[in-house]
């Protein structure tokens, strides 16, 4: 893994002309609030279940600390034409060398126009190229058609089902595993 001192290489700025991924900013609180208020996102992420400005600021600070602590990269997803953050894309390192888990969410008002697909393509291709990951994997709850649509569009391959692998506050669920791999 390409490290600088004890830290990972810094959060990149990635863009494709429509979507830009960048470091989280203190001004992105409204995006965190949209995710908190959405209902499903807080159950599968660390987004605050109940949004307050303080909880939102702490969440953004935790995203900044991920790279410095060697955990991975958490980026704000923005639509270039509008400038503001509408979602999140993360790569978090697994214990296995060269393997990272991919996560993503998009605020409801920005869904259905390809933002997640663009963000996942940008971050995955960067991860396989710059830090030199061997494998990027995603765990998806069966039936999450929007999420599997994103992964299929981005060239991820379905590998199998992990029974009762996911843990939510009040239940467990199976996970479908998808991956993309770099050049061997
Ligand atoms: C999953 C999520 C990130 C998708 O964001 P998005 O920006 O709307 O996704 P995109 O517009 O890039 O593409 C979604 C794909 O799923 C399809 N899709 C969207 N909603 C769908 C639905 N309810 N049922 C079936 N297909 C759906 C789209 O048509 C598109 O497919 P295509 O590539 O064949 O055209 C968003 O719905 C979300 O944040 N969900 C909650 C959090 C979550 O589930 N995260 C993933 C955890 S693994």
Coordinates of C-alpha atoms and ligand atoms in Angstrom, one line a residue:
X1 CA 0.0 0.0 0.0
X2 CA 1.3 3.4 -0.9
X3 CA 1.7 5.2 2.4
X4 CA 3.3 8.6 3.3
X5 CA 4.8 8.2 6.8
X6 CA 2.1 6.5 8.9
X7 CA -0.7 8.0 6.8
X8 CA -2.3 6.9 3.5
X9 CA -1.9 9.1 0.5
X10 CA -4.2 12.1 0.9
X11 CA -7.8 12.3 -0.2
X12 CA -7.8 12.9 -4.0
X13 CA -10.0 15.2 -6.0
X14 CA -11.6 13.0 -8.8
X15 CA -13.9 14.2 -11.5
X16 CA -15.4 13.2 -14.8
X17 CA -17.0 16.5 -16.0
X18 CA -20.3 15.8 -14.2
X19 CA -19.4 14.6 -10.7
X20 CA -16.6 15.6 -8.5
X21 CA -15.3 13.7 -5.4
X22 CA -13.4 15.8 -2.9
X23 CA -12.5 16.1 0.8
X24 CA -15.5 16.8 3.1
X25 CA -15.9 20.4 4.0
X26 CA -17.4 22.1 7.1
X27 CA -20.1 23.5 4.7
X28 CA -21.4 20.1 3.8
X29 CA -23.7 19.8 6.9
X30 CA -26.9 19.9 4.8
X31 CA -25.8 16.7 3.0
X32 CA -25.2 14.9 6.3
X33 CA -28.6 16.0 7.5
X34 CA -30.2 14.7 4.3
X35 CA -28.6 11.3 4.9
X36 CA -29.6 11.3 8.6
X37 CA -33.2 12.1 7.6
X38 CA -33.4 9.5 4.9
X39 CA -34.1 6.6 7.2
X40 CA -32.1 3.7 5.7
X41 CA -28.6 5.3 5.4
X42 CA -27.9 5.7 9.2
X43 CA -28.7 2.0 9.7
X44 CA -25.8 0.9 7.5
X45 CA -23.3 3.7 8.1
X46 CA -22.0 5.9 10.8
X47 CA -24.1 8.9 9.7
X48 CA -25.9 10.3 12.8
X49 CA -29.3 8.6 13.4
X50 CA -30.6 12.0 14.8
X51 CA -29.0 15.0 13.1
X52 CA -27.7 17.9 15.1
X53 CA -25.2 20.4 13.9
X54 CA -22.7 19.1 16.5
X55 CA -23.3 15.4 15.4
X56 CA -22.9 16.4 11.8
X57 CA -19.6 18.3 12.4
X58 CA -18.3 15.4 14.4
X59 CA -19.2 13.0 11.5
X60 CA -17.3 15.2 9.0
X61 CA -14.3 15.3 11.3
X62 CA -14.3 11.5 11.5
X63 CA -14.2 11.4 7.7
X64 CA -11.1 13.6 7.7
X65 CA -9.4 11.4 10.3
X66 CA -9.8 8.2 8.3
X67 CA -6.9 8.8 5.9
X68 CA -4.6 10.1 8.7
X69 CA -5.3 7.0 10.7
X70 CA -4.6 4.7 7.8
X71 CA -8.2 3.5 7.6
X72 CA -9.0 4.5 4.1
X73 CA -10.6 7.4 2.2
X74 CA -14.0 9.0 2.6
X75 CA -15.0 11.6 0.0
X76 CA -17.9 13.9 -0.5
X77 CA -19.7 13.4 -3.8
X78 CA -20.7 16.6 -5.5
X79 CA -22.5 17.5 -8.8
X80 CA -20.2 20.0 -10.5
X81 CA -23.1 22.1 -11.9
X82 CA -24.5 22.6 -8.4
X83 CA -21.4 22.5 -6.4
X84 CA -22.8 21.1 -3.2
X85 CA -22.3 17.7 -1.7
X86 CA -25.1 15.2 -2.4
X87 CA -23.5 12.0 -1.2
X88 CA -20.6 10.0 0.1
X89 CA -18.2 7.4 -1.4
X90 CA -15.7 5.5 0.8
X91 CA -12.9 3.0 0.4
X92 CA -12.1 1.4 3.8
X93 CA -9.1 -1.0 4.1
X94 CA -9.9 -4.5 5.1
X95 CA -7.4 -6.5 7.3
X96 CA -6.2 -8.3 4.1
X97 CA -3.3 -6.4 2.5
X98 CA -4.4 -4.6 -0.7
X99 CA -8.2 -5.1 -0.2
X100 CA -10.7 -2.3 0.4
X101 CA -14.4 -2.2 1.0
X102 CA -16.5 0.2 -1.0
X103 CA -19.4 2.1 0.4
X104 CA -21.7 4.8 -1.0
X105 CA -24.9 6.7 -0.5
X106 CA -26.6 9.5 -2.3
X107 CA -29.2 11.9 -0.8
X108 CA -32.7 11.2 -2.1
X109 CA -33.1 14.4 -4.1
X110 CA -30.0 13.6 -6.2
X111 CA -30.8 10.0 -7.0
X112 CA -31.7 8.4 -10.3
X113 CA -29.4 10.4 -12.5
X114 CA -26.3 8.4 -12.4
X115 CA -24.4 10.2 -9.6
X116 CA -23.6 7.0 -7.6
X117 CA -22.5 5.2 -10.7
X118 CA -20.1 8.0 -11.7
X119 CA -18.8 8.3 -8.1
X120 CA -18.2 4.5 -7.8
X121 CA -16.4 4.4 -11.1
X122 CA -14.1 7.3 -10.2
X123 CA -13.2 6.0 -6.7
X124 CA -12.8 2.4 -7.7
X125 CA -10.6 3.1 -10.7
X126 CA -8.5 5.5 -8.5
X127 CA -8.2 2.9 -5.8
X128 CA -6.9 0.2 -8.2
X129 CA -4.5 2.7 -9.8
X130 CA -3.0 5.1 -7.2
X131 CA -2.8 3.3 -3.8
X132 CA -2.5 0.1 -5.9
X133 CA -5.3 -1.9 -4.4
X134 CA -5.6 -5.5 -5.6
X135 CA -9.3 -5.8 -4.9
X136 CA -12.2 -3.5 -4.2
X137 CA -15.3 -5.3 -2.8
X138 CA -18.8 -4.3 -1.9
X139 CA -21.3 -6.0 0.4
X140 CA -24.9 -5.4 -0.6
X141 CA -28.1 -6.5 1.1
X142 CA -30.0 -8.8 -1.3
X143 CA -32.8 -6.8 -3.0
X144 CA -31.0 -3.5 -3.1
X145 CA -31.6 -3.1 -6.8
X146 CA -30.3 0.5 -7.0
X147 CA -27.0 -0.6 -5.5
X148 CA -26.6 -3.7 -7.6
X149 CA -27.4 -1.5 -10.6
X150 CA -24.5 0.8 -9.7
X151 CA -22.1 -2.0 -9.3
X152 CA -23.0 -3.8 -12.5
X153 CA -22.7 -0.5 -14.4
X154 CA -19.2 -0.1 -12.9
X155 CA -17.9 -3.5 -13.9
X156 CA -18.2 -5.3 -10.5
X157 CA -18.6 -9.0 -10.6
X158 CA -21.0 -10.9 -8.4
X159 CA -19.1 -13.5 -6.3
X160 CA -21.7 -15.0 -3.9
X161 CA -23.8 -14.7 -0.8
X162 CA -22.6 -14.5 2.8
X163 CA -25.4 -15.7 5.0
X164 CA -26.4 -13.4 8.0
X165 CA -23.2 -11.5 7.4
X166 CA -24.7 -7.9 7.9
X167 CA -25.6 -6.6 11.3
X168 CA -28.1 -3.8 11.7
X169 CA -29.4 -2.3 15.0
X170 CA -32.4 -4.7 15.2
X171 CA -31.7 -7.5 12.7
X172 CA -29.2 -9.4 10.6
X173 CA -29.2 -9.9 6.9
X174 CA -27.4 -11.8 4.2
X175 CA -24.8 -10.0 2.0
X176 CA -24.2 -10.3 -1.7
X177 CA -20.5 -9.9 -2.4
X178 CA -19.3 -8.0 -5.5
X179 CA -15.7 -7.1 -6.5
X180 CA -13.4 -5.5 -9.0
X181 CA -9.8 -6.5 -9.2
X182 CA -6.7 -4.8 -10.5
X183 CA -4.1 -6.2 -12.8
X184 CA -2.5 -9.2 -11.1
Ligands
LIG1 C1 -27.9 3.0 -4.1 C2 -27.8 4.5 -4.3 C3 -26.4 4.9 -3.9 C4 -27.9 4.7 -5.8 O1 -27.7 6.1 -6.1 P1 -28.1 6.7 -7.5 O2 -27.3 8.0 -7.7 O3 -29.6 6.9 -7.6 O4 -27.7 5.6 -8.5 P2 -27.5 5.7 -10.1 O5 -28.5 6.8 -10.6 O6 -26.1 5.9 -10.4 O7 -27.9 4.3 -10.7 C5 -28.7 3.4 -10.0 C6 -29.0 2.2 -10.9 O8 -30.1 1.5 -10.3 C7 -31.3 1.7 -11.0 N1 -32.2 1.9 -10.0 C8 -32.4 3.0 -9.2 N2 -33.3 2.8 -8.3 C9 -33.8 1.6 -8.6 C10 -34.9 0.8 -8.0 N3 -35.6 1.2 -7.0 N4 -35.1 -0.4 -8.5 C11 -34.4 -0.9 -9.6 N5 -33.4 -0.2 -10.1 C12 -33.1 1.0 -9.7 C13 -31.0 2.9 -11.9 O9 -31.9 2.8 -13.1 C14 -29.6 2.6 -12.3 O10 -29.5 1.5 -13.1 P3 -28.8 1.5 -14.6 O11 -27.3 1.7 -14.3 O12 -29.1 0.2 -15.2 O13 -29.4 2.7 -15.2 C15 -28.9 5.2 -3.6 O14 -30.2 4.7 -3.9 C16 -28.7 5.2 -2.1 O15 -28.0 6.0 -1.5 N6 -29.4 4.2 -1.4 C17 -29.3 4.1 0.1 C18 -27.9 3.7 0.5 C19 -27.4 2.4 -0.1 O16 -28.2 1.5 -0.4 N7 -26.1 2.4 -0.5 C20 -25.5 1.2 -1.0 C21 -25.1 0.3 0.0 S1 -24.4 -1.2 -0.7

